[in-house]
């Protein structure tokens, strides 16, 4: 035994794998020896020596295993040390590839970029040499002459943009100041009507003391200039009646001033067109026929302005607030050339009983003259659903002459002319107002 150990000591050191293989083979041999002793029935004293050898082999196995693990750890450490430079180099390569792709992408984007203002180019060389300051032209930015010139042009462009930014800031400041000034003025203008109203109210006593014209009256006079001739005749007659005889009435002109001005402008243009087409009668007739066909639906088209007549009780002149009997509205039908009258009070019905009974045989249910009947058609029916009607006395007030449909010589009635003349004479402003007051009072105070 000692001799074997001495041999092992004298032998060169074995590697862990060789020691592991030898220990494994020795253990296998010992186990085979122990099995053969058991089969042959030899004394068991030999097993003790074999067990000792087996334990020594186990110790060698553990030693070899420990050496293998130690060597494995050493190899791992060396591998990690060798892997770190390689990982660093790989990371640098990855970064370089990423930067390369980024630069390639940026270059492609710059080449394919389309400006919002494609027609605006960099300042020309002539303009740069003429307008650029000496501080920019005297710089040396590159050894290449063309590249140096391009850099200088870009610097001059940047200089101009900075100057424009300063100018914009200055203009923004001016704009802010102007907005604040406009806000203050708008605030003053918004409060101006209230001040004017109070000033007007305070000046009323002086206005009445000096007998100055009423502003409302001036307004109505200005509107009256846009009235059609029939309504203007009615307005002038009622105003003359009020001023001459101090009639207890109020006359107003209501409606859209803008629409009236537009209509007056259209009428003036139409008259000019008619004068230009006097030489071409056939063309003018076709044009008028076309207009008439288009205006069939507008037979009852009303002029934008109306006359509103307030009739007060003449027995209460001394009362500062006299009783208002009725309010009449005069309107002019453009297509039919008639004046229609209606009341504002709904209790009188849509036609107004007061107006229907002013004069005999004048209920306002049929057109007053032959041209209106021809325009309306064969049935000669006037729209009874309208709140105003074409009374004959309204046509007389408007100065619209109504000729009889048949001559008195053909009808055999000599008195027709005189009867018609007397009826027209009775339909004047004073008679109409008297009968309106009489009818209205009789209705308000029935016997």
CSV table of C-alpha atoms in Angstrom, one decimal:
chain,number,residue,atom,x,y,z
A,1,UNK,CA,0.0,0.0,0.0
A,2,UNK,CA,2.7,2.3,0.9
A,3,UNK,CA,4.5,1.4,-2.2
A,4,UNK,CA,1.5,2.4,-4.3
A,5,UNK,CA,1.2,5.7,-2.5
A,6,UNK,CA,4.9,6.4,-3.1
A,7,UNK,CA,4.4,5.6,-6.8
A,8,UNK,CA,1.5,8.1,-6.9
A,9,UNK,CA,3.6,10.7,-5.3
A,10,UNK,CA,6.5,10.2,-7.6
A,11,UNK,CA,4.2,10.2,-10.7
A,12,UNK,CA,3.5,13.6,-12.4
A,13,UNK,CA,0.3,15.4,-11.4
A,14,UNK,CA,-2.7,14.2,-13.3
A,15,UNK,CA,-5.5,16.3,-14.7
A,16,UNK,CA,-8.8,16.3,-12.9
A,17,UNK,CA,-10.5,14.4,-15.8
A,18,UNK,CA,-7.8,11.7,-15.8
A,19,UNK,CA,-8.1,11.4,-12.0
A,20,UNK,CA,-11.8,11.2,-12.3
A,21,UNK,CA,-11.6,8.4,-14.9
A,22,UNK,CA,-9.1,6.4,-12.9
A,23,UNK,CA,-11.1,6.7,-9.7
A,24,UNK,CA,-14.2,5.6,-11.6
A,25,UNK,CA,-12.4,2.5,-13.0
A,26,UNK,CA,-11.0,1.7,-9.6
A,27,UNK,CA,-14.4,1.8,-8.0
A,28,UNK,CA,-15.9,-0.4,-10.7
A,29,UNK,CA,-13.0,-2.9,-10.2
A,30,UNK,CA,-13.5,-3.0,-6.4
A,31,UNK,CA,-17.2,-3.5,-6.7
A,32,UNK,CA,-16.6,-6.4,-9.2
A,33,UNK,CA,-14.1,-7.9,-6.7
A,34,UNK,CA,-16.5,-7.6,-3.8
A,35,UNK,CA,-19.2,-9.3,-5.9
A,36,UNK,CA,-16.9,-12.2,-6.8
A,37,UNK,CA,-15.9,-12.7,-3.1
A,38,UNK,CA,-19.5,-12.9,-2.2
A,39,UNK,CA,-20.3,-15.4,-4.9
A,40,UNK,CA,-17.2,-17.6,-4.1
A,41,UNK,CA,-17.9,-17.5,-0.3
A,42,UNK,CA,-14.4,-16.3,0.6
A,43,UNK,CA,-13.8,-14.8,4.1
A,44,UNK,CA,-15.1,-11.2,4.5
A,45,UNK,CA,-11.9,-9.9,5.9
A,46,UNK,CA,-10.9,-8.9,2.4
A,47,UNK,CA,-13.9,-6.7,2.1
A,48,UNK,CA,-12.4,-4.3,4.7
A,49,UNK,CA,-9.4,-3.5,2.6
A,50,UNK,CA,-11.6,-3.2,-0.5
A,51,UNK,CA,-13.9,-0.7,1.4
A,52,UNK,CA,-10.9,1.3,2.4
A,53,UNK,CA,-9.7,1.5,-1.2
A,54,UNK,CA,-13.2,2.5,-2.3
A,55,UNK,CA,-13.4,5.3,0.3
A,56,UNK,CA,-10.0,6.6,-1.0
A,57,UNK,CA,-11.4,6.5,-4.5
A,58,UNK,CA,-14.4,8.5,-3.3
A,59,UNK,CA,-12.1,11.1,-1.9
A,60,UNK,CA,-10.3,11.2,-5.2
A,61,UNK,CA,-13.6,11.6,-7.0
A,62,UNK,CA,-14.5,14.6,-4.8
A,63,UNK,CA,-11.1,16.1,-5.3
A,64,UNK,CA,-11.4,15.7,-9.0
A,65,UNK,CA,-15.0,17.2,-9.0
A,66,UNK,CA,-13.8,20.1,-7.0
A,67,UNK,CA,-10.9,20.7,-9.4
A,68,UNK,CA,-13.3,20.5,-12.3
A,69,UNK,CA,-15.6,23.1,-10.8
A,70,UNK,CA,-12.7,25.4,-9.9
A,71,UNK,CA,-11.5,25.2,-13.5
A,72,UNK,CA,-15.0,25.8,-14.8
A,73,UNK,CA,-15.3,29.0,-12.7
A,74,UNK,CA,-11.9,30.1,-13.9
A,75,UNK,CA,-12.9,29.6,-17.5
A,76,UNK,CA,-16.2,31.5,-16.9
A,77,UNK,CA,-14.3,34.4,-15.4
A,78,UNK,CA,-11.9,34.5,-18.3
A,79,UNK,CA,-14.8,34.3,-20.7
A,80,UNK,CA,-16.5,37.2,-19.1
A,81,UNK,CA,-13.3,39.2,-19.2
A,82,UNK,CA,-13.0,38.5,-22.9
A,83,UNK,CA,-16.7,39.1,-23.6
A,84,UNK,CA,-16.7,42.7,-22.2
A,85,UNK,CA,-14.5,44.2,-24.9
A,86,UNK,CA,-16.4,42.4,-27.6
A,87,UNK,CA,-19.8,43.7,-26.2
A,88,UNK,CA,-18.4,47.2,-26.1
A,89,UNK,CA,-17.1,46.9,-29.7
A,90,UNK,CA,-20.5,45.5,-30.8
A,91,UNK,CA,-22.4,48.3,-29.1
A,92,UNK,CA,-20.1,50.9,-30.8
A,93,UNK,CA,-20.8,49.2,-34.1
A,94,UNK,CA,-24.6,49.3,-33.4
A,95,UNK,CA,-24.4,53.0,-32.5
A,96,UNK,CA,-22.5,53.7,-35.7
A,97,UNK,CA,-25.0,51.8,-37.8
A,98,UNK,CA,-27.9,53.7,-36.1
A,99,UNK,CA,-26.2,57.1,-36.7
A,100,UNK,CA,-25.6,56.1,-40.3
A,101,UNK,CA,-29.2,55.2,-40.9
A,102,UNK,CA,-30.3,58.4,-39.1
A,103,UNK,CA,-28.1,60.6,-41.3
A,104,UNK,CA,-29.2,58.8,-44.4
A,105,UNK,CA,-32.9,59.3,-43.5
A,106,UNK,CA,-32.3,63.0,-42.6
A,107,UNK,CA,-30.5,63.5,-45.9
A,108,UNK,CA,-33.3,61.9,-47.8
A,109,UNK,CA,-35.9,64.0,-46.0
A,110,UNK,CA,-34.0,67.2,-46.7
A,111,UNK,CA,-33.7,66.3,-50.4
A,112,UNK,CA,-37.4,65.5,-50.7
A,113,UNK,CA,-38.6,68.4,-48.6
A,114,UNK,CA,-41.2,70.6,-50.3
A,115,UNK,CA,-41.5,74.1,-48.9
A,116,UNK,CA,-44.9,75.8,-48.1
A,117,UNK,CA,-43.7,78.6,-50.4
A,118,UNK,CA,-41.9,76.8,-53.3
A,119,UNK,CA,-41.7,80.0,-55.3
A,120,UNK,CA,-39.6,81.8,-52.6
A,121,UNK,CA,-35.9,81.1,-53.3
A,122,UNK,CA,-32.8,82.2,-51.5
A,123,UNK,CA,-31.7,85.7,-52.2
A,124,UNK,CA,-29.8,86.0,-55.5
A,125,UNK,CA,-26.1,86.7,-55.6
A,126,UNK,CA,-26.6,90.2,-57.2
A,127,UNK,CA,-29.1,91.2,-54.4
A,128,UNK,CA,-26.7,89.8,-51.8
A,129,UNK,CA,-23.7,91.7,-53.1
A,130,UNK,CA,-25.9,94.9,-53.4
A,131,UNK,CA,-27.8,94.8,-50.1
A,132,UNK,CA,-25.8,92.7,-47.6
A,133,UNK,CA,-23.9,94.6,-45.0
A,134,UNK,CA,-20.1,94.6,-45.0
A,135,UNK,CA,-19.9,92.7,-41.8
A,136,UNK,CA,-21.4,89.7,-43.5
A,137,UNK,CA,-19.7,90.0,-46.8
A,138,UNK,CA,-16.2,90.4,-45.2
A,139,UNK,CA,-16.4,87.1,-43.3
A,140,UNK,CA,-14.5,84.0,-44.4
A,141,UNK,CA,-16.5,80.9,-43.5
A,142,UNK,CA,-15.0,78.3,-45.9
A,143,UNK,CA,-12.0,77.8,-48.2
A,144,UNK,CA,-14.3,76.9,-51.0
A,145,UNK,CA,-15.4,80.1,-52.7
A,146,UNK,CA,-18.8,78.8,-53.8
A,147,UNK,CA,-19.5,77.3,-50.4
A,148,UNK,CA,-18.3,80.4,-48.7
A,149,UNK,CA,-20.7,82.5,-50.8
A,150,UNK,CA,-23.6,80.2,-50.0
A,151,UNK,CA,-22.9,80.4,-46.3
A,152,UNK,CA,-22.8,84.2,-46.5
A,153,UNK,CA,-26.1,84.3,-48.4
A,154,UNK,CA,-27.6,82.1,-45.7
A,155,UNK,CA,-26.3,84.3,-42.9
A,156,UNK,CA,-27.8,87.3,-44.7
A,157,UNK,CA,-31.1,85.5,-45.0
A,158,UNK,CA,-31.0,84.8,-41.3
A,159,UNK,CA,-30.2,88.5,-40.6
A,160,UNK,CA,-33.2,89.5,-42.7
A,161,UNK,CA,-35.5,87.1,-40.9
A,162,UNK,CA,-34.4,88.4,-37.6
A,163,UNK,CA,-35.1,91.9,-38.7
A,164,UNK,CA,-38.6,90.9,-39.9
A,165,UNK,CA,-39.2,89.2,-36.5
A,166,UNK,CA,-38.4,92.4,-34.8
A,167,UNK,CA,-40.7,94.3,-37.1
A,168,UNK,CA,-43.5,91.8,-36.5
A,169,UNK,CA,-43.1,92.2,-32.7
A,170,UNK,CA,-43.4,96.0,-33.2
A,171,UNK,CA,-46.5,95.6,-35.4
A,172,UNK,CA,-48.0,93.2,-32.9
A,173,UNK,CA,-47.5,95.8,-30.2
A,174,UNK,CA,-49.2,98.5,-32.4
A,175,UNK,CA,-52.0,96.1,-33.1
A,176,UNK,CA,-52.6,95.5,-29.4
A,177,UNK,CA,-52.6,99.2,-28.7
A,178,UNK,CA,-55.1,99.8,-31.6
A,179,UNK,CA,-57.4,97.0,-30.3
A,180,UNK,CA,-57.4,98.5,-26.8
A,181,UNK,CA,-58.2,101.9,-28.3
A,182,UNK,CA,-61.0,100.4,-30.4
A,183,UNK,CA,-62.4,98.6,-27.4
A,184,UNK,CA,-62.5,101.9,-25.5
A,185,UNK,CA,-64.2,103.7,-28.4
A,186,UNK,CA,-66.7,100.8,-28.9
A,187,UNK,CA,-67.6,101.0,-25.2
A,188,UNK,CA,-68.1,104.7,-25.5
A,189,UNK,CA,-70.2,104.2,-28.7
A,190,UNK,CA,-72.3,101.5,-27.0
A,191,UNK,CA,-73.2,103.9,-24.2
A,192,UNK,CA,-73.7,106.9,-26.6
A,193,UNK,CA,-77.4,106.0,-27.5
A,194,UNK,CA,-78.3,106.2,-23.8
A,195,UNK,CA,-76.6,109.6,-23.5
A,196,UNK,CA,-78.3,110.8,-26.7
A,197,UNK,CA,-81.7,109.5,-25.4
A,198,UNK,CA,-81.3,111.4,-22.2
A,199,UNK,CA,-80.1,114.5,-24.1
A,200,UNK,CA,-83.0,114.3,-26.4
A,201,UNK,CA,-85.4,114.0,-23.5
A,202,UNK,CA,-83.8,117.0,-21.8
A,203,UNK,CA,-84.1,119.1,-25.0
A,204,UNK,CA,-87.8,118.4,-25.6
A,205,UNK,CA,-89.0,121.5,-23.7
A,206,UNK,CA,-86.6,123.7,-25.6
A,207,UNK,CA,-87.6,122.0,-28.8
A,208,UNK,CA,-91.3,122.6,-28.2
A,209,UNK,CA,-90.7,126.2,-27.0
A,210,UNK,CA,-88.8,127.1,-30.2
A,211,UNK,CA,-91.5,125.3,-32.4
A,212,UNK,CA,-88.8,123.2,-34.2
A,213,UNK,CA,-90.0,120.4,-36.5
A,214,UNK,CA,-90.6,117.0,-34.8
A,215,UNK,CA,-87.8,114.5,-35.6
A,216,UNK,CA,-90.4,111.8,-36.0
A,217,UNK,CA,-92.2,113.9,-38.5
A,218,UNK,CA,-89.0,114.5,-40.4
A,219,UNK,CA,-88.4,110.8,-40.5
A,220,UNK,CA,-91.8,110.1,-41.9
A,221,UNK,CA,-91.3,112.8,-44.5
A,222,UNK,CA,-88.1,111.1,-45.6
A,223,UNK,CA,-89.8,107.8,-45.8
A,224,UNK,CA,-92.7,109.3,-47.7
A,225,UNK,CA,-90.3,110.2,-50.6
A,226,UNK,CA,-90.0,106.5,-51.3
A,227,UNK,CA,-93.8,105.9,-51.3
A,228,UNK,CA,-95.5,104.9,-54.6
A,229,UNK,CA,-97.5,107.8,-56.1
A,230,UNK,CA,-101.0,106.7,-54.9
A,231,UNK,CA,-99.8,106.3,-51.3
A,232,UNK,CA,-97.9,109.5,-51.5
A,233,UNK,CA,-101.1,111.3,-52.6
A,234,UNK,CA,-103.0,109.8,-49.6
A,235,UNK,CA,-100.2,110.8,-47.2
A,236,UNK,CA,-100.0,114.4,-48.5
A,237,UNK,CA,-103.8,114.8,-48.3
A,238,UNK,CA,-104.0,113.5,-44.7
A,239,UNK,CA,-101.0,115.7,-43.7
A,240,UNK,CA,-102.6,118.7,-45.3
A,241,UNK,CA,-105.9,118.0,-43.6
A,242,UNK,CA,-104.1,117.8,-40.2
A,243,UNK,CA,-102.0,120.9,-40.6
A,244,UNK,CA,-104.8,123.1,-42.2
A,245,UNK,CA,-107.8,122.1,-40.1
A,246,UNK,CA,-105.9,120.7,-37.0
A,247,UNK,CA,-107.5,117.3,-37.6
A,248,UNK,CA,-107.2,115.0,-34.6
A,249,UNK,CA,-105.3,112.3,-36.5
A,250,UNK,CA,-101.7,110.9,-36.7
A,251,UNK,CA,-100.2,109.8,-40.0
A,252,UNK,CA,-97.1,107.4,-40.0
A,253,UNK,CA,-95.1,105.7,-42.7
A,254,UNK,CA,-94.1,102.2,-41.7
A,255,UNK,CA,-92.1,99.4,-43.4
A,256,UNK,CA,-88.6,98.5,-44.5
A,257,UNK,CA,-86.5,101.4,-45.7
A,258,UNK,CA,-84.0,99.1,-47.2
A,259,UNK,CA,-86.6,97.1,-49.2
A,260,UNK,CA,-88.2,100.4,-50.4
A,261,UNK,CA,-84.8,101.7,-51.6
A,262,UNK,CA,-84.1,98.4,-53.4
A,263,UNK,CA,-87.5,98.5,-55.1
A,264,UNK,CA,-87.0,102.1,-56.2
A,265,UNK,CA,-83.6,101.2,-57.6
A,266,UNK,CA,-85.1,98.3,-59.5
A,267,UNK,CA,-87.8,100.5,-60.9
A,268,UNK,CA,-85.3,103.1,-62.1
A,269,UNK,CA,-83.2,100.3,-63.8
A,270,UNK,CA,-86.3,98.9,-65.4
A,271,UNK,CA,-87.2,102.3,-66.8
A,272,UNK,CA,-83.7,102.6,-68.3
A,273,UNK,CA,-84.0,99.2,-69.8
A,274,UNK,CA,-87.4,100.0,-71.3
A,275,UNK,CA,-86.0,103.2,-72.9
A,276,UNK,CA,-83.0,101.3,-74.3
A,277,UNK,CA,-85.4,98.8,-75.9
A,278,UNK,CA,-87.8,101.2,-77.6
A,279,UNK,CA,-86.3,100.4,-81.0
A,280,UNK,CA,-87.0,96.6,-80.6
A,281,UNK,CA,-90.7,96.4,-79.9
A,282,UNK,CA,-91.0,92.7,-80.6
A,283,UNK,CA,-88.2,91.9,-78.2
A,284,UNK,CA,-89.7,94.2,-75.5
A,285,UNK,CA,-93.2,92.6,-75.9
A,286,UNK,CA,-91.7,89.1,-75.5
A,287,UNK,CA,-89.8,90.2,-72.4
A,288,UNK,CA,-92.9,91.8,-70.8
A,289,UNK,CA,-95.0,88.7,-71.6
A,290,UNK,CA,-92.3,86.5,-69.9
A,291,UNK,CA,-92.3,88.8,-66.9
A,292,UNK,CA,-96.1,88.6,-66.7
A,293,UNK,CA,-96.0,84.8,-66.7
A,294,UNK,CA,-93.4,84.8,-64.0
A,295,UNK,CA,-95.4,87.3,-61.9
A,296,UNK,CA,-98.7,85.4,-61.9
A,297,UNK,CA,-98.0,84.2,-58.4
A,298,UNK,CA,-97.3,87.7,-57.2
A,299,UNK,CA,-100.6,89.4,-58.0
A,300,UNK,CA,-101.0,90.6,-54.4
A,301,UNK,CA,-97.4,91.7,-54.0
A,302,UNK,CA,-97.4,94.7,-51.7
A,303,UNK,CA,-95.1,97.7,-51.7
A,304,UNK,CA,-92.6,97.6,-48.7
A,305,UNK,CA,-93.9,100.9,-47.2
A,306,UNK,CA,-97.4,101.4,-45.8
A,307,UNK,CA,-99.4,104.4,-44.4
A,308,UNK,CA,-100.7,104.0,-40.9
A,309,UNK,CA,-103.6,106.4,-39.9
A,310,UNK,CA,-104.6,106.9,-36.3
A,311,UNK,CA,-108.0,108.4,-36.0
A,312,UNK,CA,-109.0,110.0,-32.6
A,313,UNK,CA,-112.3,111.2,-31.3
A,314,UNK,CA,-112.8,114.8,-32.4
A,315,UNK,CA,-115.0,115.6,-29.4
A,316,UNK,CA,-112.0,115.3,-27.0
A,317,UNK,CA,-109.6,117.7,-28.4
A,318,UNK,CA,-108.9,119.3,-25.1
A,319,UNK,CA,-107.9,116.0,-23.6
A,320,UNK,CA,-104.1,115.5,-23.7
A,321,UNK,CA,-104.7,111.9,-24.4
A,322,UNK,CA,-107.8,111.6,-26.7
A,323,UNK,CA,-109.5,108.3,-27.3
A,324,UNK,CA,-108.2,106.4,-30.3
A,325,UNK,CA,-111.1,105.2,-32.4
A,326,UNK,CA,-109.5,103.1,-35.1
A,327,UNK,CA,-106.1,102.5,-36.8
A,328,UNK,CA,-106.2,102.2,-40.6
A,329,UNK,CA,-103.4,100.7,-42.8
A,330,UNK,CA,-103.1,101.8,-46.4
A,331,UNK,CA,-101.1,99.5,-48.7
A,332,UNK,CA,-100.5,99.5,-52.4
A,333,UNK,CA,-100.7,96.4,-54.6
A,334,UNK,CA,-98.0,96.7,-57.2
A,335,UNK,CA,-99.4,94.3,-59.8
A,336,UNK,CA,-103.1,95.4,-59.6
A,337,UNK,CA,-102.4,99.1,-59.2
A,338,UNK,CA,-104.9,99.5,-56.4
A,339,UNK,CA,-104.8,100.8,-52.8
A,340,UNK,CA,-106.2,98.5,-50.1
A,341,UNK,CA,-107.3,99.6,-46.6
A,342,UNK,CA,-107.7,97.5,-43.5
A,343,UNK,CA,-107.9,97.9,-39.7
A,344,UNK,CA,-105.7,96.6,-37.0
A,345,UNK,CA,-108.5,95.6,-34.6
A,346,UNK,CA,-109.3,91.9,-34.8
A,347,UNK,CA,-112.9,92.3,-33.4
A,348,UNK,CA,-113.9,93.9,-36.6
A,349,UNK,CA,-113.2,90.8,-38.6
A,350,UNK,CA,-110.7,90.5,-41.4
A,351,UNK,CA,-112.5,93.1,-43.6
A,352,UNK,CA,-113.5,95.6,-40.9
A,353,UNK,CA,-117.2,96.4,-40.6
A,354,UNK,CA,-116.5,100.1,-40.2
A,355,UNK,CA,-114.9,100.4,-43.6
A,356,UNK,CA,-117.4,98.2,-45.4
A,357,UNK,CA,-120.3,100.5,-44.6
A,358,UNK,CA,-118.8,103.9,-45.2
A,359,UNK,CA,-120.3,104.4,-48.7
A,360,UNK,CA,-123.1,102.5,-50.4
A,361,UNK,CA,-122.1,99.8,-53.0
A,362,UNK,CA,-118.5,99.9,-51.8
A,363,UNK,CA,-117.8,96.8,-49.7
A,364,UNK,CA,-114.4,96.2,-51.2
A,365,UNK,CA,-115.3,92.7,-52.5
A,366,UNK,CA,-114.4,93.4,-56.2
A,367,UNK,CA,-111.6,95.1,-58.1
A,368,UNK,CA,-112.3,98.9,-58.4
A,369,UNK,CA,-111.3,99.2,-62.1
A,370,UNK,CA,-111.2,97.3,-65.3
A,371,UNK,CA,-107.4,96.7,-65.5
A,372,UNK,CA,-107.4,95.0,-62.1
A,373,UNK,CA,-110.3,92.7,-63.3
A,374,UNK,CA,-108.4,91.7,-66.4
A,375,UNK,CA,-105.3,91.0,-64.4
A,376,UNK,CA,-107.1,88.8,-61.9
A,377,UNK,CA,-108.8,86.8,-64.6
A,378,UNK,CA,-112.2,85.8,-65.7
A,379,UNK,CA,-113.8,85.4,-62.3
A,380,UNK,CA,-112.7,89.0,-61.3
A,381,UNK,CA,-112.6,87.6,-57.7
A,382,UNK,CA,-110.5,89.4,-55.1
A,383,UNK,CA,-109.0,87.4,-52.3
A,384,UNK,CA,-111.5,87.8,-49.4
A,385,UNK,CA,-109.1,86.3,-46.9
A,386,UNK,CA,-106.9,89.4,-47.0
A,387,UNK,CA,-107.2,91.8,-44.1
A,388,UNK,CA,-107.3,94.8,-46.4
A,389,UNK,CA,-109.7,95.5,-49.3
A,390,UNK,CA,-109.6,97.8,-52.4
A,391,UNK,CA,-112.4,100.2,-51.5
A,392,UNK,CA,-113.4,102.7,-54.2
A,393,UNK,CA,-113.1,105.6,-51.8
A,394,UNK,CA,-109.5,104.6,-51.1
A,395,UNK,CA,-108.8,104.9,-54.9
A,396,UNK,CA,-110.3,108.3,-55.0
A,397,UNK,CA,-108.1,109.5,-52.1
A,398,UNK,CA,-105.1,108.0,-53.9
A,399,UNK,CA,-105.9,109.9,-57.1
A,400,UNK,CA,-106.5,106.7,-59.1
A,401,UNK,CA,-109.2,107.6,-61.7
A,402,UNK,CA,-111.9,105.0,-62.3
A,403,UNK,CA,-113.6,105.2,-65.6
A,404,UNK,CA,-117.0,103.7,-66.1
A,405,UNK,CA,-117.1,100.3,-67.8
A,406,UNK,CA,-119.7,101.5,-70.3
A,407,UNK,CA,-120.5,105.0,-71.7
A,408,UNK,CA,-123.6,106.7,-70.6
A,409,UNK,CA,-124.7,107.1,-74.2
A,410,UNK,CA,-124.5,103.3,-74.8
A,411,UNK,CA,-126.2,102.5,-71.5
A,412,UNK,CA,-129.0,105.1,-72.0
A,413,UNK,CA,-128.5,106.6,-68.6
A,414,UNK,CA,-127.9,110.3,-68.7
A,415,UNK,CA,-127.6,110.6,-65.0
A,416,UNK,CA,-124.7,108.2,-64.7
A,417,UNK,CA,-122.0,110.8,-65.3
A,418,UNK,CA,-123.4,113.2,-62.8
A,419,UNK,CA,-124.0,110.5,-60.2
A,420,UNK,CA,-120.4,109.3,-60.6
A,421,UNK,CA,-119.0,112.7,-60.3
A,422,UNK,CA,-121.0,113.5,-57.2
A,423,UNK,CA,-119.9,110.2,-55.6
A,424,UNK,CA,-116.3,111.0,-56.3
A,425,UNK,CA,-116.6,114.5,-54.8
A,426,UNK,CA,-118.1,113.0,-51.6
A,427,UNK,CA,-115.1,110.6,-51.2
A,428,UNK,CA,-112.7,113.2,-49.9
A,429,UNK,CA,-110.5,113.2,-46.8
A,430,UNK,CA,-112.9,115.2,-44.6
A,431,UNK,CA,-115.9,113.1,-45.5
A,432,UNK,CA,-114.1,109.8,-45.0
A,433,UNK,CA,-112.8,110.9,-41.6
A,434,UNK,CA,-116.3,112.0,-40.5
A,435,UNK,CA,-117.9,108.8,-41.6
A,436,UNK,CA,-115.2,106.7,-40.0
A,437,UNK,CA,-115.7,108.5,-36.7
A,438,UNK,CA,-119.5,108.2,-37.0
A,439,UNK,CA,-119.5,104.5,-37.8
A,440,UNK,CA,-117.0,103.7,-35.1
A,441,UNK,CA,-118.8,105.7,-32.4
A,442,UNK,CA,-122.1,104.0,-33.3
A,443,UNK,CA,-120.5,100.6,-33.0
A,444,UNK,CA,-118.8,101.4,-29.7
A,445,UNK,CA,-121.9,103.0,-28.2
A,446,UNK,CA,-124.9,101.1,-29.7
A,447,UNK,CA,-128.3,102.6,-29.0
